[in-house]
mmCIF file of C-alpha atoms in Angstrom:
data_model
loop_
_atom_site.group_PDB
_atom_site.id
_atom_site.type_symbol
_atom_site.label_atom_id
_atom_site.label_comp_id
_atom_site.label_asym_id
_atom_site.label_seq_id
_atom_site.Cartn_x
_atom_site.Cartn_y
_atom_site.Cartn_z
ATOM 1 C CA UNK A 1 152.055 -52.385 -19.060
ATOM 2 C CA UNK A 2 155.584 -51.926 -20.300
ATOM 3 C CA UNK A 3 156.492 -48.372 -21.293
ATOM 4 C CA UNK A 4 157.540 -49.463 -24.768
ATOM 5 C CA UNK A 5 154.422 -51.420 -25.434
ATOM 6 C CA UNK A 6 152.872 -49.185 -28.073
ATOM 7 C CA UNK A 7 149.467 -50.754 -28.280
ATOM 8 C CA UNK A 8 147.537 -47.829 -26.923
ATOM 9 C CA UNK A 9 145.588 -49.965 -24.416
ATOM 10 C CA UNK A 10 144.242 -48.037 -21.460
ATOM 11 C CA UNK A 11 144.586 -49.607 -18.023
ATOM 12 C CA UNK A 12 145.697 -48.929 -14.467
ATOM 13 C CA UNK A 13 149.421 -48.628 -15.202
ATOM 14 C CA UNK A 14 151.390 -45.575 -14.145
ATOM 15 C CA UNK A 15 151.531 -44.395 -17.740
ATOM 16 C CA UNK A 16 147.754 -44.709 -18.096
ATOM 17 C CA UNK A 17 147.207 -42.749 -14.887
ATOM 18 C CA UNK A 18 149.577 -40.016 -16.043
ATOM 19 C CA UNK A 19 147.764 -39.885 -19.381
ATOM 20 C CA UNK A 20 144.415 -39.433 -17.677
ATOM 21 C CA UNK A 21 145.958 -36.730 -15.495
ATOM 22 C CA UNK A 22 147.638 -34.617 -18.203
ATOM 23 C CA UNK A 23 145.997 -35.555 -21.478
ATOM 24 C CA UNK A 24 142.682 -37.222 -20.731
ATOM 25 C CA UNK A 25 139.334 -35.583 -20.123
ATOM 26 C CA UNK A 26 139.274 -32.004 -18.886
ATOM 27 C CA UNK A 27 138.526 -33.057 -15.304
ATOM 28 C CA UNK A 28 141.847 -33.288 -13.451
ATOM 29 C CA UNK A 29 143.443 -30.810 -11.071
ATOM 30 C CA UNK A 30 146.582 -30.834 -13.218
ATOM 31 C CA UNK A 31 144.666 -29.781 -16.334
ATOM 32 C CA UNK A 32 142.957 -26.910 -14.515
ATOM 33 C CA UNK A 33 146.237 -25.849 -12.932
ATOM 34 C CA UNK A 34 147.873 -25.735 -16.376
ATOM 35 C CA UNK A 35 144.973 -23.663 -17.680
ATOM 36 C CA UNK A 36 145.331 -21.177 -14.826
ATOM 37 C CA UNK A 37 149.072 -21.002 -15.401
ATOM 38 C CA UNK A 38 148.511 -20.318 -19.099
ATOM 39 C CA UNK A 39 146.155 -17.467 -18.248
ATOM 40 C CA UNK A 40 148.617 -16.156 -15.670
ATOM 41 C CA UNK A 41 151.362 -16.151 -18.335
ATOM 42 C CA UNK A 42 149.191 -14.175 -20.719
ATOM 43 C CA UNK A 43 148.260 -11.682 -17.987
ATOM 44 C CA UNK A 44 151.932 -11.387 -17.039
ATOM 45 C CA UNK A 45 152.827 -10.714 -20.658
ATOM 46 C CA UNK A 46 150.156 -8.004 -20.928
ATOM 47 C CA UNK A 47 150.872 -6.139 -17.695
ATOM 48 C CA UNK A 48 154.600 -6.337 -18.388
ATOM 49 C CA UNK A 49 154.107 -3.808 -21.176
ATOM 50 C CA UNK A 50 152.637 -1.206 -18.788
ATOM 51 C CA UNK A 51 154.740 1.933 -18.374
ATOM 52 C CA UNK A 52 156.283 2.053 -14.916
ATOM 53 C CA UNK A 53 157.750 5.536 -15.323
ATOM 54 C CA UNK A 54 158.209 8.009 -18.155
ATOM 55 C CA UNK A 55 160.994 10.412 -19.101
ATOM 56 C CA UNK A 56 161.254 13.062 -16.408
ATOM 57 C CA UNK A 57 158.102 14.467 -14.861
ATOM 58 C CA UNK A 58 156.367 15.085 -18.152
ATOM 59 C CA UNK A 59 152.738 14.074 -18.362
ATOM 60 C CA UNK A 60 153.094 13.424 -22.083
ATOM 61 C CA UNK A 61 152.710 9.715 -22.844
ATOM 62 C CA UNK A 62 155.933 7.897 -23.617
ATOM 63 C CA UNK A 63 156.594 7.938 -27.367
ATOM 64 C CA UNK A 64 157.981 4.401 -27.349
ATOM 65 C CA UNK A 65 159.233 1.713 -25.020
ATOM 66 C CA UNK A 66 162.810 2.830 -25.718
ATOM 67 C CA UNK A 67 162.153 6.007 -23.738
ATOM 68 C CA UNK A 68 160.160 4.432 -20.932
ATOM 69 C CA UNK A 69 160.744 2.061 -18.065
ATOM 70 C CA UNK A 70 158.296 -0.769 -18.473
ATOM 71 C CA UNK A 71 156.905 -2.804 -15.605
ATOM 72 C CA UNK A 72 158.633 -5.952 -16.903
ATOM 73 C CA UNK A 73 161.967 -4.122 -16.566
ATOM 74 C CA UNK A 74 161.230 -2.414 -13.260
ATOM 75 C CA UNK A 75 160.143 -5.708 -11.652
ATOM 76 C CA UNK A 76 162.424 -7.935 -13.665
ATOM 77 C CA UNK A 77 163.240 -10.259 -10.751
ATOM 78 C CA UNK A 78 159.566 -11.174 -10.280
ATOM 79 C CA UNK A 79 158.855 -11.646 -13.988
ATOM 80 C CA UNK A 80 162.012 -13.695 -14.507
ATOM 81 C CA UNK A 81 161.185 -15.928 -11.539
ATOM 82 C CA UNK A 82 157.645 -16.444 -12.784
ATOM 83 C CA UNK A 83 158.978 -17.153 -16.276
ATOM 84 C CA UNK A 84 161.370 -19.768 -14.920
ATOM 85 C CA UNK A 85 158.635 -21.414 -12.842
ATOM 86 C CA UNK A 86 156.316 -21.531 -15.843
ATOM 87 C CA UNK A 87 158.978 -22.973 -18.121
ATOM 88 C CA UNK A 88 159.807 -25.718 -15.608
ATOM 89 C CA UNK A 89 156.132 -26.670 -15.235
ATOM 90 C CA UNK A 90 155.437 -26.567 -18.968
ATOM 91 C CA UNK A 91 158.577 -28.578 -19.725
ATOM 92 C CA UNK A 92 157.621 -31.315 -17.257
ATOM 93 C CA UNK A 93 154.107 -31.341 -18.678
ATOM 94 C CA UNK A 94 155.414 -31.628 -22.242
ATOM 95 C CA UNK A 95 157.750 -34.512 -21.383
ATOM 96 C CA UNK A 96 154.957 -36.342 -19.562
ATOM 97 C CA UNK A 97 152.674 -35.939 -22.567
ATOM 98 C CA UNK A 98 155.324 -37.342 -24.892
ATOM 99 C CA UNK A 99 155.929 -40.262 -22.544
ATOM 100 C CA UNK A 100 152.300 -41.257 -22.037
ATOM 101 C CA UNK A 101 150.932 -40.419 -25.494
ATOM 102 C CA UNK A 102 151.044 -44.137 -26.410
ATOM 103 C CA UNK A 103 147.940 -44.585 -24.270
ATOM 104 C CA UNK A 104 146.102 -42.908 -27.123
ATOM 105 C CA UNK A 105 145.423 -45.591 -29.760
ATOM 106 C CA UNK A 106 145.994 -43.029 -32.518
ATOM 107 C CA UNK A 107 149.672 -42.957 -31.524
ATOM 108 C CA UNK A 108 150.113 -46.252 -29.702
ATOM 109 C CA UNK A 109 149.417 -48.240 -32.851
ATOM 110 C CA UNK A 110 152.684 -47.029 -34.370
ATOM 111 C CA UNK A 111 154.903 -48.284 -31.556
ATOM 112 C CA UNK A 112 157.017 -46.469 -28.959
ATOM 113 C CA UNK A 113 159.245 -44.517 -31.369
ATOM 114 C CA UNK A 114 157.053 -43.691 -34.344
ATOM 115 C CA UNK A 115 154.069 -43.189 -32.061
ATOM 116 C CA UNK A 116 155.834 -40.560 -30.012
ATOM 117 C CA UNK A 117 157.261 -38.892 -33.111
ATOM 118 C CA UNK A 118 153.754 -38.764 -34.554
ATOM 119 C CA UNK A 119 152.485 -37.121 -31.387
ATOM 120 C CA UNK A 120 155.360 -34.636 -31.296
ATOM 121 C CA UNK A 121 154.407 -33.403 -34.763
ATOM 122 C CA UNK A 122 150.737 -32.939 -33.868
ATOM 123 C CA UNK A 123 149.289 -29.432 -33.569
ATOM 124 C CA UNK A 124 149.044 -29.178 -29.771
ATOM 125 C CA UNK A 125 152.430 -30.820 -29.227
ATOM 126 C CA UNK A 126 154.056 -28.325 -31.592
ATOM 127 C CA UNK A 127 152.404 -25.448 -29.720
ATOM 128 C CA UNK A 128 153.822 -26.871 -26.469
ATOM 129 C CA UNK A 129 157.268 -27.223 -27.986
ATOM 130 C CA UNK A 130 157.450 -23.757 -29.540
ATOM 131 C CA UNK A 131 156.184 -22.221 -26.304
ATOM 132 C CA UNK A 132 159.147 -23.476 -24.283
ATOM 133 C CA UNK A 133 161.950 -23.857 -26.841
ATOM 134 C CA UNK A 134 162.751 -20.106 -27.203
ATOM 135 C CA UNK A 135 163.584 -19.954 -23.498
ATOM 136 C CA UNK A 136 166.157 -22.705 -23.817
ATOM 137 C CA UNK A 137 167.517 -21.208 -27.027
ATOM 138 C CA UNK A 138 167.989 -17.946 -25.146
ATOM 139 C CA UNK A 139 170.070 -19.744 -22.527
ATOM 140 C CA UNK A 140 172.513 -20.667 -25.271
ATOM 141 C CA UNK A 141 172.516 -17.122 -26.662
ATOM 142 C CA UNK A 142 170.752 -18.083 -29.893
ATOM 143 C CA UNK A 143 167.847 -15.654 -29.402
ATOM 144 C CA UNK A 144 167.532 -12.442 -27.410
ATOM 145 C CA UNK A 145 163.925 -11.691 -26.530
ATOM 146 C CA UNK A 146 162.073 -14.309 -24.498
ATOM 147 C CA UNK A 147 159.400 -12.227 -22.774
ATOM 148 C CA UNK A 148 156.793 -12.984 -25.408
ATOM 149 C CA UNK A 149 157.339 -16.709 -25.776
ATOM 150 C CA UNK A 150 155.006 -18.067 -23.109
ATOM 151 C CA UNK A 151 152.196 -15.928 -24.505
ATOM 152 C CA UNK A 152 152.144 -18.477 -27.324
ATOM 153 C CA UNK A 153 150.592 -20.828 -24.799
ATOM 154 C CA UNK A 154 147.410 -18.879 -25.238
ATOM 155 C CA UNK A 155 146.825 -21.333 -28.092
ATOM 156 C CA UNK A 156 146.629 -24.079 -25.493
ATOM 157 C CA UNK A 157 143.243 -22.710 -24.502
ATOM 158 C CA UNK A 158 142.017 -24.540 -27.580
ATOM 159 C CA UNK A 159 142.361 -27.658 -25.444
ATOM 160 C CA UNK A 160 139.011 -26.666 -23.989
ATOM 161 C CA UNK A 161 137.623 -28.193 -27.149
ATOM 162 C CA UNK A 162 138.389 -31.567 -25.607
ATOM 163 C CA UNK A 163 135.380 -31.159 -23.365
ATOM 164 C CA UNK A 164 132.466 -32.924 -24.956
ATOM 165 C CA UNK A 165 130.073 -30.021 -24.638
ATOM 166 C CA UNK A 166 132.459 -27.812 -26.624
ATOM 167 C CA UNK A 167 132.915 -30.477 -29.262
ATOM 168 C CA UNK A 168 129.166 -30.621 -29.776
ATOM 169 C CA UNK A 169 128.910 -26.854 -30.119
ATOM 170 C CA UNK A 170 131.717 -26.624 -32.645
ATOM 171 C CA UNK A 171 130.423 -29.725 -34.373
ATOM 172 C CA UNK A 172 127.208 -27.812 -35.022
ATOM 173 C CA UNK A 173 129.229 -24.887 -36.350
ATOM 174 C CA UNK A 174 131.076 -27.205 -38.712
ATOM 175 C CA UNK A 175 127.769 -28.621 -39.985
ATOM 176 C CA UNK A 176 126.354 -25.132 -40.527
ATOM 177 C CA UNK A 177 129.428 -23.943 -42.437
ATOM 178 C CA UNK A 178 129.467 -27.093 -44.566
ATOM 179 C CA UNK A 179 125.758 -26.840 -45.392
ATOM 180 C CA UNK A 180 125.841 -23.133 -46.228
ATOM 181 C CA UNK A 181 129.349 -23.020 -47.693
ATOM 182 C CA UNK A 182 128.387 -22.037 -51.275
ATOM 183 C CA UNK A 183 126.080 -19.239 -50.129
ATOM 184 C CA UNK A 184 128.647 -17.881 -47.658
ATOM 185 C CA UNK A 185 131.321 -18.045 -50.359
ATOM 186 C CA UNK A 186 129.104 -16.019 -52.691
ATOM 187 C CA UNK A 187 128.525 -13.454 -49.925
ATOM 188 C CA UNK A 188 132.261 -13.215 -49.341
ATOM 189 C CA UNK A 189 132.883 -12.670 -53.056
ATOM 190 C CA UNK A 190 130.351 -9.842 -53.312
ATOM 191 C CA UNK A 191 131.614 -8.312 -50.078
ATOM 192 C CA UNK A 192 135.171 -8.219 -51.415
ATOM 193 C CA UNK A 193 133.943 -6.780 -54.698
ATOM 194 C CA UNK A 194 132.037 -4.000 -52.893
ATOM 195 C CA UNK A 195 135.075 -3.338 -50.723
ATOM 196 C CA UNK A 196 137.337 -2.999 -53.760
ATOM 197 C CA UNK A 197 134.956 -0.780 -55.757
ATOM 198 C CA UNK A 198 134.225 1.571 -52.854
ATOM 199 C CA UNK A 199 137.918 1.794 -51.957
ATOM 200 C CA UNK A 200 138.673 2.785 -55.537
ATOM 201 C CA UNK A 201 135.846 5.336 -55.575
ATOM 202 C CA UNK A 202 136.968 6.916 -52.296
ATOM 203 C CA UNK A 203 140.545 7.066 -53.573
ATOM 204 C CA UNK A 204 139.580 9.078 -56.659
ATOM 205 C CA UNK A 205 137.270 11.440 -54.743
ATOM 206 C CA UNK A 206 139.409 12.063 -51.636
ATOM 207 C CA UNK A 207 143.046 11.794 -52.705
ATOM 208 C CA UNK A 208 143.276 15.571 -53.118
ATOM 209 C CA UNK A 209 141.073 16.443 -50.157
ATOM 210 C CA UNK A 210 143.459 18.114 -47.669
ATOM 211 C CA UNK A 211 141.338 17.018 -44.703
ATOM 212 C CA UNK A 212 141.614 13.268 -45.311
ATOM 213 C CA UNK A 213 144.074 12.856 -48.208
ATOM 214 C CA UNK A 214 146.617 11.164 -45.954
ATOM 215 C CA UNK A 215 144.260 8.190 -45.631
ATOM 216 C CA UNK A 216 143.587 7.885 -49.361
ATOM 217 C CA UNK A 217 147.025 8.254 -50.944
ATOM 218 C CA UNK A 218 146.547 4.999 -52.833
ATOM 219 C CA UNK A 219 143.872 2.358 -53.290
ATOM 220 C CA UNK A 220 145.565 -0.010 -50.819
ATOM 221 C CA UNK A 221 145.733 2.851 -48.300
ATOM 222 C CA UNK A 222 142.044 3.585 -48.760
ATOM 223 C CA UNK A 223 141.028 -0.033 -48.165
ATOM 224 C CA UNK A 224 141.511 0.164 -44.391
ATOM 225 C CA UNK A 225 139.267 3.191 -43.689
ATOM 226 C CA UNK A 226 136.721 1.886 -46.210
ATOM 227 C CA UNK A 227 136.663 -1.442 -44.365
ATOM 228 C CA UNK A 228 135.727 0.511 -41.242
ATOM 229 C CA UNK A 229 133.027 2.377 -43.177
ATOM 230 C CA UNK A 230 131.518 -0.903 -44.298
ATOM 231 C CA UNK A 231 131.167 -1.974 -40.659
ATOM 232 C CA UNK A 232 129.111 1.144 -39.984
ATOM 233 C CA UNK A 233 131.914 3.116 -38.332
ATOM 234 C CA UNK A 234 132.874 6.518 -39.756
ATOM 235 C CA UNK A 235 135.945 7.907 -37.964
ATOM 236 C CA UNK A 236 136.418 10.273 -40.930
ATOM 237 C CA UNK A 237 133.650 12.628 -42.079
ATOM 238 C CA UNK A 238 135.309 15.605 -43.806
ATOM 239 C CA UNK A 239 134.714 14.339 -47.329
ATOM 240 C CA UNK A 240 134.048 16.078 -50.614
ATOM 241 C CA UNK A 241 130.376 16.231 -51.716
ATOM 242 C CA UNK A 242 130.837 13.224 -53.982
ATOM 243 C CA UNK A 243 132.741 11.428 -51.227
ATOM 244 C CA UNK A 244 129.881 12.059 -48.819
ATOM 245 C CA UNK A 245 127.457 10.534 -51.300
ATOM 246 C CA UNK A 246 129.630 7.437 -51.649
ATOM 247 C CA UNK A 247 130.085 7.192 -47.876
ATOM 248 C CA UNK A 248 126.334 7.482 -47.364
ATOM 249 C CA UNK A 249 125.772 4.722 -49.899
ATOM 250 C CA UNK A 250 128.249 2.561 -48.033
ATOM 251 C CA UNK A 251 126.298 3.110 -44.819
ATOM 252 C CA UNK A 252 123.254 1.597 -46.516
ATOM 253 C CA UNK A 253 125.242 -1.217 -48.134
ATOM 254 C CA UNK A 254 126.879 -2.028 -44.804
ATOM 255 C CA UNK A 255 123.537 -3.278 -43.472
ATOM 256 C CA UNK A 256 123.365 -5.964 -46.152
ATOM 257 C CA UNK A 257 127.111 -6.474 -45.824
ATOM 258 C CA UNK A 258 126.544 -8.165 -42.452
ATOM 259 C CA UNK A 259 122.838 -8.985 -42.480
ATOM 260 C CA UNK A 260 122.964 -11.691 -45.161
ATOM 261 C CA UNK A 261 125.763 -13.836 -43.626
ATOM 262 C CA UNK A 262 124.231 -13.362 -40.171
ATOM 263 C CA UNK A 263 120.834 -14.527 -41.403
ATOM 264 C CA UNK A 264 122.385 -17.515 -43.182
ATOM 265 C CA UNK A 265 124.319 -18.601 -40.104
ATOM 266 C CA UNK A 266 121.337 -17.968 -37.818
ATOM 267 C CA UNK A 267 118.924 -20.077 -39.867
ATOM 268 C CA UNK A 268 121.598 -22.737 -40.292
ATOM 269 C CA UNK A 269 122.104 -22.995 -36.544
ATOM 270 C CA UNK A 270 118.358 -23.316 -35.989
ATOM 271 C CA UNK A 271 118.179 -26.232 -38.422
ATOM 272 C CA UNK A 272 121.290 -27.855 -36.967
ATOM 273 C CA UNK A 273 119.974 -27.622 -33.398
ATOM 274 C CA UNK A 274 116.609 -29.050 -34.449
ATOM 275 C CA UNK A 275 118.346 -31.933 -36.209
ATOM 276 C CA UNK A 276 120.579 -32.573 -33.183
ATOM 277 C CA UNK A 277 117.562 -32.641 -30.875
ATOM 278 C CA UNK A 278 115.834 -35.050 -33.249
ATOM 279 C CA UNK A 279 118.826 -37.391 -33.158
ATOM 280 C CA UNK A 280 119.015 -37.227 -29.361
ATOM 281 C CA UNK A 281 115.301 -37.981 -28.998
ATOM 282 C CA UNK A 282 115.660 -41.000 -31.283
ATOM 283 C CA UNK A 283 118.533 -42.292 -29.179
#
């Protein structure tokens, strides 16, 4: 098949083989290699922030990265080489995807130009593009920091959804959310209302409490610790008597705060699984 034949027909052409290799089912060595490279990039990004050495011989943790030598700086040659290797691989992969995307009828039906432009503006293609473009922009001096860019490829893990077994699982989740949407929306509304009222109450009772006043200087400030309280966690306990009463009430409310949505989703999944099994048995 000619490269510019945008009909999206799958065959034994080179373009079709490349499509199956880089953008078909999750069953090729190339796809698994890309996945491992994505994970390696994320791990590299994480360990690069480790402190290699601190100021002097002090055992006090470094106050900020400006005063510390990070691993990414101490072993810059390794990280830069790995970054370059990753960018080269990801760039080749991106170009191959753009070239062979016409094998997908969703894009091939528009022809060689519009089809490829349509693919390039799709979600996964944009993630690919933004993951490699900062590196090239840095080569022209348009941006400074490039260490974080390949971590964006963590989003490519969503490509696991291409596997049919994952599609079925998330298809069930979509059915459950759609079926129980009104009830979950009502739960969310009441949860936000409880969050706002309790944050306001804790603000008025604890704003002058010297032990915890720093966390309740305003209602917006009090919303973060109150959100933790509503999950059942109480990192702060030195409240006024009235504050203790409110906090204790929140501990009771927190049970319903999570129990109702959990029960709704649980029962919804049971029904969805039973319906899916019924459909499979009929087939």
